[in-house]
mmCIF file of C-alpha atoms in Angstrom:
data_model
loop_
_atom_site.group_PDB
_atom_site.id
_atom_site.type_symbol
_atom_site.label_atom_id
_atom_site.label_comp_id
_atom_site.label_asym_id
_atom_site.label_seq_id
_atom_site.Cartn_x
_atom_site.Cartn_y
_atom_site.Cartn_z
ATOM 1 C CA UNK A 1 -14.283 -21.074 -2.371
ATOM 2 C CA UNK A 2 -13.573 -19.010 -5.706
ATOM 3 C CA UNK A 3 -10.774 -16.292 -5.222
ATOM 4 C CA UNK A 4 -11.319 -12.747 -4.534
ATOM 5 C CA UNK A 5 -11.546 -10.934 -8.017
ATOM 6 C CA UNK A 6 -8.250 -8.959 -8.550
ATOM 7 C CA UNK A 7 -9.878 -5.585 -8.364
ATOM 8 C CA UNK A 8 -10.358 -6.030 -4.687
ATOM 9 C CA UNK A 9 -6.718 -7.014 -4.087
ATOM 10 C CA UNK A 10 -4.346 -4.508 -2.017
ATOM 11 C CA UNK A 11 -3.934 -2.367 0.600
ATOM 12 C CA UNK A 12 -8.089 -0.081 1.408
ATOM 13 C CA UNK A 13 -7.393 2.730 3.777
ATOM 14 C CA UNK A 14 -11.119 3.624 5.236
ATOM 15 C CA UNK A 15 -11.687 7.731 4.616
ATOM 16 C CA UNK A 16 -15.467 7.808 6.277
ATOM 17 C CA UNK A 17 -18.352 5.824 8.089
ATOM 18 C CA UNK A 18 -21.549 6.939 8.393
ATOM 19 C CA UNK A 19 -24.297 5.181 10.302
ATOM 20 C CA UNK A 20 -28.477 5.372 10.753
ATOM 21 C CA UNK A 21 -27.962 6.420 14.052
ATOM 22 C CA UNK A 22 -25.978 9.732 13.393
ATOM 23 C CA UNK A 23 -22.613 8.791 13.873
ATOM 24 C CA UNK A 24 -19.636 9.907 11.522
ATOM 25 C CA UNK A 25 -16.242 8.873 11.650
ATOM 26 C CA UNK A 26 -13.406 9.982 9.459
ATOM 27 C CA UNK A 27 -10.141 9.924 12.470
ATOM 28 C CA UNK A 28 -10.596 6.346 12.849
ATOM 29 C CA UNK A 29 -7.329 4.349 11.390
ATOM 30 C CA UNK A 30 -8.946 1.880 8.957
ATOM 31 C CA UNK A 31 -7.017 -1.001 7.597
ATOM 32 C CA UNK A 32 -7.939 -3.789 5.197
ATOM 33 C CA UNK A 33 -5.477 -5.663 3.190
ATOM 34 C CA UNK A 34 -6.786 -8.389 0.979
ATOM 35 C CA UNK A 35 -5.209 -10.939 -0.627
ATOM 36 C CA UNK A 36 -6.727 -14.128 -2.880
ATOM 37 C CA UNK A 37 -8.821 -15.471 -0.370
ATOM 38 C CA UNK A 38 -7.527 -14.529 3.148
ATOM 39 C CA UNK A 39 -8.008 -10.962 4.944
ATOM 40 C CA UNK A 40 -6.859 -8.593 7.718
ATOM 41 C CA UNK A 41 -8.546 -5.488 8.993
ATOM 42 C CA UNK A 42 -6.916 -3.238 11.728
ATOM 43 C CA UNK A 43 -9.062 -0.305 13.513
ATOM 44 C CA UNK A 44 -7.283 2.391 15.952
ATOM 45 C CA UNK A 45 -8.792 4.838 17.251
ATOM 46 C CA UNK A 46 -7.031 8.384 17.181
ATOM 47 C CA UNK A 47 -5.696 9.663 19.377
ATOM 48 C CA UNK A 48 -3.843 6.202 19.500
ATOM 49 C CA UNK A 49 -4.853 4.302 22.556
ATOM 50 C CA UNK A 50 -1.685 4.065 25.350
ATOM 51 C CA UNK A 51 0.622 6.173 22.795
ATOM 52 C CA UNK A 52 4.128 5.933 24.130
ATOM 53 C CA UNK A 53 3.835 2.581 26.350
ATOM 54 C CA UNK A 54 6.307 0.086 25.837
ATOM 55 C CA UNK A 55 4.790 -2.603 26.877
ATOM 56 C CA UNK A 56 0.895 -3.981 28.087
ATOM 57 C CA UNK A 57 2.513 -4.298 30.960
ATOM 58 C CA UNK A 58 3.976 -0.766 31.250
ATOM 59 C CA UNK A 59 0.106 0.412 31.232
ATOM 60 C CA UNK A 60 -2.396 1.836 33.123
ATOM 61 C CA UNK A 61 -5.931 -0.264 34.556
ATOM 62 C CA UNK A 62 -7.331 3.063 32.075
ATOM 63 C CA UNK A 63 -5.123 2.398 29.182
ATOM 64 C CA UNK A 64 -5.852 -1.185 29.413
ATOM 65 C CA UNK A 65 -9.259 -0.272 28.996
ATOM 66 C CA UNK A 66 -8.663 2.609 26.180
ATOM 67 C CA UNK A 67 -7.211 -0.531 24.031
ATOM 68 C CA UNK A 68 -10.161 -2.624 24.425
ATOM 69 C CA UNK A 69 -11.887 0.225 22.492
ATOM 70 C CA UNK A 70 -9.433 -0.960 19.597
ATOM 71 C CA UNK A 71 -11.080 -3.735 16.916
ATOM 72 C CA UNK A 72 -9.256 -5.738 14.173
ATOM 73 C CA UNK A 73 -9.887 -8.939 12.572
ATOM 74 C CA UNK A 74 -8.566 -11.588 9.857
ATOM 75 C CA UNK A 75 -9.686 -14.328 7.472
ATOM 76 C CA UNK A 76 -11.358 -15.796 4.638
ATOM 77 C CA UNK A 77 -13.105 -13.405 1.989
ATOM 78 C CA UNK A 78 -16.062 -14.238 0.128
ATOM 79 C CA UNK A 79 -17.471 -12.391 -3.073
ATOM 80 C CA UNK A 80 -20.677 -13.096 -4.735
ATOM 81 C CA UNK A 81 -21.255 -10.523 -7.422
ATOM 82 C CA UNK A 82 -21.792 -7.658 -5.175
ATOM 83 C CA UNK A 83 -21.390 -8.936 -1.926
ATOM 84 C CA UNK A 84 -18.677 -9.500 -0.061
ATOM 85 C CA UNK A 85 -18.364 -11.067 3.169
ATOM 86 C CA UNK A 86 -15.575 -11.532 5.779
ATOM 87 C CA UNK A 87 -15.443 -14.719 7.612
ATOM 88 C CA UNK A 88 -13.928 -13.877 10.448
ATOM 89 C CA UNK A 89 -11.406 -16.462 12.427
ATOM 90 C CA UNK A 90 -9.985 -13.824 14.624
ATOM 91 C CA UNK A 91 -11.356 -11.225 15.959
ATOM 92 C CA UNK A 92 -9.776 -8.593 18.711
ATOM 93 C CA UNK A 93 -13.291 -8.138 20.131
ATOM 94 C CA UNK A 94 -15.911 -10.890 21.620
ATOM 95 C CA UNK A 95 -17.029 -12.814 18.778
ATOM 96 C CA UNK A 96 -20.801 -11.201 18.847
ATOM 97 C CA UNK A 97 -23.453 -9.923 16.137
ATOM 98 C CA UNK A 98 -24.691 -10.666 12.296
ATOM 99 C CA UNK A 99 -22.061 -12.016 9.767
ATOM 100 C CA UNK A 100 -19.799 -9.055 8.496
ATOM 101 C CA UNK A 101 -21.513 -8.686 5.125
ATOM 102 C CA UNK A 102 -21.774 -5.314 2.948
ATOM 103 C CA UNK A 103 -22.680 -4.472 -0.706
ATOM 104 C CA UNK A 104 -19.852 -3.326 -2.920
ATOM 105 C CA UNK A 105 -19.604 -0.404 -5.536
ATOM 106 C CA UNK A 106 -16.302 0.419 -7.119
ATOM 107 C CA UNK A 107 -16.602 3.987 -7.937
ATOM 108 C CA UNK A 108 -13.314 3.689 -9.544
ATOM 109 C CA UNK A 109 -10.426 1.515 -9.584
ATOM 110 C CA UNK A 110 -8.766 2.523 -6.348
ATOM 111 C CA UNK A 111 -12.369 3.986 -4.532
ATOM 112 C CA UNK A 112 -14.991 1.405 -2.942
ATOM 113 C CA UNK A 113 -17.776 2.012 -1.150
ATOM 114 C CA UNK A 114 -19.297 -0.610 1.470
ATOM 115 C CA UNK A 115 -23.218 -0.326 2.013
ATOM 116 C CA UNK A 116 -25.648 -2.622 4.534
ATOM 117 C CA UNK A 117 -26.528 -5.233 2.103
ATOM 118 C CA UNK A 118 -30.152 -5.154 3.802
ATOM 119 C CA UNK A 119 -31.133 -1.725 2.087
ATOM 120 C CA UNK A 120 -32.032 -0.759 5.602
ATOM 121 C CA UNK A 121 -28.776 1.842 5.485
ATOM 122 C CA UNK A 122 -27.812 0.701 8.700
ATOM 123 C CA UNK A 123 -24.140 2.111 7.445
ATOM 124 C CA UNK A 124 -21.768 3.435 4.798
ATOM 125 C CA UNK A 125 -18.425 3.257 4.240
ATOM 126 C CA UNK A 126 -15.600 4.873 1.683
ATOM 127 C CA UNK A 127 -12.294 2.914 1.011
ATOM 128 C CA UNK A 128 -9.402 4.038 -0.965
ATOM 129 C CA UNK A 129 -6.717 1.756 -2.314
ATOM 130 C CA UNK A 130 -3.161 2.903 -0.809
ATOM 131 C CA UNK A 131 -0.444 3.473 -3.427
ATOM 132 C CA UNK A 132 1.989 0.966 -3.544
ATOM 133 C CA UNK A 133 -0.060 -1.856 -2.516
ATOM 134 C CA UNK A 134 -1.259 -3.836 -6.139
ATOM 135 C CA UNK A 135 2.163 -5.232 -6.202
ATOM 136 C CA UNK A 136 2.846 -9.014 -5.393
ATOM 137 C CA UNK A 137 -0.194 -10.519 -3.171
ATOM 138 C CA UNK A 138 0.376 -13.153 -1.200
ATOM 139 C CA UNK A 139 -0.526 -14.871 2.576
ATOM 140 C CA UNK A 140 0.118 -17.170 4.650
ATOM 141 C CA UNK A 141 -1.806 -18.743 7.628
ATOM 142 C CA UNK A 142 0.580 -19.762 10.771
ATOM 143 C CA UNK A 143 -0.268 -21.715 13.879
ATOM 144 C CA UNK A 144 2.404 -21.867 16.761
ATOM 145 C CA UNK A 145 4.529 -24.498 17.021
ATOM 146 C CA UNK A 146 3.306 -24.706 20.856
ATOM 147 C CA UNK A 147 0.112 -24.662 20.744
ATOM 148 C CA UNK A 148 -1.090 -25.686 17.082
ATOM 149 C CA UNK A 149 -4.866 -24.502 18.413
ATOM 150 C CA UNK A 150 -3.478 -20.720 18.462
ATOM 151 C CA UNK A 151 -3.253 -19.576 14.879
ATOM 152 C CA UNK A 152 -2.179 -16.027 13.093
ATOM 153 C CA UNK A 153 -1.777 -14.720 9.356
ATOM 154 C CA UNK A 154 0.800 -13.132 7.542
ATOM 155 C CA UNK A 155 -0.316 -11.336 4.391
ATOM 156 C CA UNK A 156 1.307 -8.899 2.193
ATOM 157 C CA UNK A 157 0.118 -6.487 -0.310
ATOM 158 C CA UNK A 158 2.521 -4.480 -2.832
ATOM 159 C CA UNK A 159 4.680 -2.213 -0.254
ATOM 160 C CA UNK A 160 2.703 -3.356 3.212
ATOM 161 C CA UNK A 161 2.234 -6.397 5.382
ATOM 162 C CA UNK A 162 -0.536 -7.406 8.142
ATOM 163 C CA UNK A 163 0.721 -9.542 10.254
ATOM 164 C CA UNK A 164 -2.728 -11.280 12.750
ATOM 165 C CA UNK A 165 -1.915 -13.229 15.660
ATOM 166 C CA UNK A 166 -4.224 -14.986 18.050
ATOM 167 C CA UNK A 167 -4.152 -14.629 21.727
ATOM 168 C CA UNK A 168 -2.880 -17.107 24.067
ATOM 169 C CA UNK A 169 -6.219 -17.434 25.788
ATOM 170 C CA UNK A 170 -9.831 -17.741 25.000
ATOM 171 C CA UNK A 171 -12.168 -15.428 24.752
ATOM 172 C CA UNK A 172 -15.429 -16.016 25.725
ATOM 173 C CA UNK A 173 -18.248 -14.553 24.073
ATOM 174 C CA UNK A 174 -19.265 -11.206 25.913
ATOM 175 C CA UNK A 175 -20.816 -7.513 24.660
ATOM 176 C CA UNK A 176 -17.038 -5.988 24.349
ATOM 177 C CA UNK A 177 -13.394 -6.574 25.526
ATOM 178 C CA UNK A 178 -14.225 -3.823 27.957
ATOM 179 C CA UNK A 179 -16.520 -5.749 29.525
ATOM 180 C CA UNK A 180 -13.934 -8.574 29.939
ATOM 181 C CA UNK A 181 -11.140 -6.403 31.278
ATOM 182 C CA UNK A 182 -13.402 -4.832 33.783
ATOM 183 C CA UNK A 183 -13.947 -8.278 35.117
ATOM 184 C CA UNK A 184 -10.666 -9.750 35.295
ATOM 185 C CA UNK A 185 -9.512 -11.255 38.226
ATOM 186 C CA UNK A 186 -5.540 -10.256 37.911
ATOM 187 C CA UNK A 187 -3.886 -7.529 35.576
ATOM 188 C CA UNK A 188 -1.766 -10.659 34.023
ATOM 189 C CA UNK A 189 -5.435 -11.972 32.576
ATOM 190 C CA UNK A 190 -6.524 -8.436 31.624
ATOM 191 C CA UNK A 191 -2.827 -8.150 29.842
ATOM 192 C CA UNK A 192 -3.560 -11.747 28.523
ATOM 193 C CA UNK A 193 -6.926 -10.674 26.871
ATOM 194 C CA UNK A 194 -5.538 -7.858 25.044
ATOM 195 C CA UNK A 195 -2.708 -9.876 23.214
ATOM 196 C CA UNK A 196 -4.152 -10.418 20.307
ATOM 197 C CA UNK A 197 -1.423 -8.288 17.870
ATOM 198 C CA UNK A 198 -2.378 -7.158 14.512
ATOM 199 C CA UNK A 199 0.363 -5.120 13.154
ATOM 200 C CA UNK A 200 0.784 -3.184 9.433
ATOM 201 C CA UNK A 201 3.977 -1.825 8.020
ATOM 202 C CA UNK A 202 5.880 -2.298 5.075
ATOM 203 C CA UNK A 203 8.235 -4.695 3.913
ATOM 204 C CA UNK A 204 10.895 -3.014 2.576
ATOM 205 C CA UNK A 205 13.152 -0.768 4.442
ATOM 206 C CA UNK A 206 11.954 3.102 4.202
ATOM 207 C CA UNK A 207 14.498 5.730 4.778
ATOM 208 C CA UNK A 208 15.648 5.322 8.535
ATOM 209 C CA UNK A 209 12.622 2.259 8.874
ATOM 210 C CA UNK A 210 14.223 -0.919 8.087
ATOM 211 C CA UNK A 211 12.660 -3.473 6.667
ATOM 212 C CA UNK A 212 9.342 -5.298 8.082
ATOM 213 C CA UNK A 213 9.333 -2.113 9.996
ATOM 214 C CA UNK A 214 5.920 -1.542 12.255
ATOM 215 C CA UNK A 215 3.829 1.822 11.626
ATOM 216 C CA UNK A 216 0.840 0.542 13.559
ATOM 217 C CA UNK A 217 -0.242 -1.985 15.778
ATOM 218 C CA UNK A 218 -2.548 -3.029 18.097
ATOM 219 C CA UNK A 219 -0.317 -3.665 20.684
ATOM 220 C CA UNK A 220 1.466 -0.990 22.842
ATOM 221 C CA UNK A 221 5.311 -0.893 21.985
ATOM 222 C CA UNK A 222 5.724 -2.661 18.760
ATOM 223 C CA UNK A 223 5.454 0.640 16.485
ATOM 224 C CA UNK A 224 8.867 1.274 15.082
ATOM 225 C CA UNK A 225 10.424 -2.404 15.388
ATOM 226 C CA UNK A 226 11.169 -4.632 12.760
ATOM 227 C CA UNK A 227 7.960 -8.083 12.709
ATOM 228 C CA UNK A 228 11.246 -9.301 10.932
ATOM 229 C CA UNK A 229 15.072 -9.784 10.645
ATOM 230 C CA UNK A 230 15.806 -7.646 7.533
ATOM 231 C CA UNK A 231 17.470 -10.604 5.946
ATOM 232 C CA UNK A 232 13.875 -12.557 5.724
ATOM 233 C CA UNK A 233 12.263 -12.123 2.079
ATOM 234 C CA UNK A 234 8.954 -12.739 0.500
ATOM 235 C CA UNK A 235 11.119 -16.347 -1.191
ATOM 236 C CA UNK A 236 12.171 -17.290 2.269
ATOM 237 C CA UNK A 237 8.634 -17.466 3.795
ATOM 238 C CA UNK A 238 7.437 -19.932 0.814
ATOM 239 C CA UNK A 239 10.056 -22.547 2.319
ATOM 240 C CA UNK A 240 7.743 -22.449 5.833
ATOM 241 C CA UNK A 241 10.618 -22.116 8.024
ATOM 242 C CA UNK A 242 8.913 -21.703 11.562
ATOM 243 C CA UNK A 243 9.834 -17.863 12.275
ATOM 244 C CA UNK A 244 9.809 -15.735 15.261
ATOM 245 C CA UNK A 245 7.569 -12.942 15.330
ATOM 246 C CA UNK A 246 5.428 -10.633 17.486
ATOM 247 C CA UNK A 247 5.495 -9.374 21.380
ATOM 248 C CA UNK A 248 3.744 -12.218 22.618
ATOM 249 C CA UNK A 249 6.068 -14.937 19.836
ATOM 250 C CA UNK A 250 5.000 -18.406 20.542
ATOM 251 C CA UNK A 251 7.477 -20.867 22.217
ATOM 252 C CA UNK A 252 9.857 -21.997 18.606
ATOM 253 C CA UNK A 253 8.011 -19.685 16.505
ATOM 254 C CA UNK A 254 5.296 -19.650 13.921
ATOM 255 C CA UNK A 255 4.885 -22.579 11.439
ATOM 256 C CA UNK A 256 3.618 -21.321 7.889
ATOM 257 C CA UNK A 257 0.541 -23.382 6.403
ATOM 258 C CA UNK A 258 -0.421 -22.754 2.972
ATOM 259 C CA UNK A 259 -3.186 -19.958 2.366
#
């Protein structure tokens, strides 16, 4: 697969989606970093779902369900003139639906706009570059050293990282995650479902932030804490030590693969 063209490389911060139906959202958090071929995307709604929990298992049956409402996904991008498509290989939500495809127009530089490639204007969205993020690219897929079939990605953009990891248990295809933590048997399995952890920050430290230092994430109490001993640099993840990161860290860490 050819590499992503450099203008779509960095940090895209979503400012508005509009859809046939009516809807408009502009309070959503939208995040997409890109890299040369591999992808993250992060969606929270606001107000932030379980805001102030420590833990999953800290929350509510309610909150549980208020973070199923979250979304996020990461893997390989594909461009074709004007189209870009994201294949996904995780996804925070039941794997469901058409391929995520949309039609590309770079207003400028550092503005994008994302159109249904069908014509049928099914949506629209706007995407601005964040500042600070057309620095060094780079990424890195992982799989735990446990359980080699549970995989994650590391990816890092300028200022900002997007760290992706898989959940320890399937998920079975299904409308929503809703759906699936309304019908869990136990609060451990509805806990289990919602550990898939995508988490952006930036790398370096930032006043009182140190470095690899959490701004948002998917998963309740991991906002303000380091994905990474300070002492870990960009140069030390090309020697793919196995590191030890997330909540829900595999058993002796994550291996790096090449991107």
């Amino acid at each position: 697969m050819a590499a992503v063209p450099a203008s779509y490389l960095g940090v895209w911060k979503r400012s508005l989606l509009t859809t046939a139906s009516g809807h408009r959202d502009t309070t959503t958090l939208v995040l997409w970093l890109q890299t040369q071929s591999l992808f993250a995307d992060l969606r929270i709604p606001i107000p932030v779902p379980a805001e102030g929990s420590r833990s999953l298992q800290e929350c509510s049956e309610q909150q549980l369900l208020q973070l199923a409402q979250q979304q996020g996904f990461a893997g390989v991008t594909e461009v074709s003139d004007d189209i870009c498509t994201w294949h996904r290989e995780l996804d925070y939500q039941p794997k469901s639906g058409p391929p995520d495809v949309g039609k590309m127009v770079f207003v400028t530089s550092e503005f994008v706009t994302e159109d249904d490639p069908s014509g049928e204007n099914r949506y629209h969205e706007d995407w601005h570059r964040l500042e600070g993020s057309t620095g060094k690219v780079w990424g890195h897929r992982l799989e735990a050293v446990d359980q080699p079939s549970r995989k994650g990605f590391l990816l890092g953009a300028g200022e900002y990282f997007l760290f992706a990891a898989d959940r320890q248990v399937d998920l079975a295809p299904k409308d929503n995650l809703q759906s699936h933590i309304k019908s869990a048997k136990s609060v451990e399995q509805q806990q289990a479902l919602l550990g898939l952890q995508l988490s952006f920050g930036r790398i370096r430290r930032q006043g009182q932030d140190p470095a690899w230092c959490i701004a948002h994430s998917t998963v309740p109490g991991c906002v303000e804490k380091a994905l990474l001993p300070p002492s870990i640099t960009i140069e030390d993840l090309d020697r793919s030590i196995a590191l030890e990161m997330g909540i829900l860290c595999p058993q002796g860490g994550w291996k790096l693969l090449p991107a």
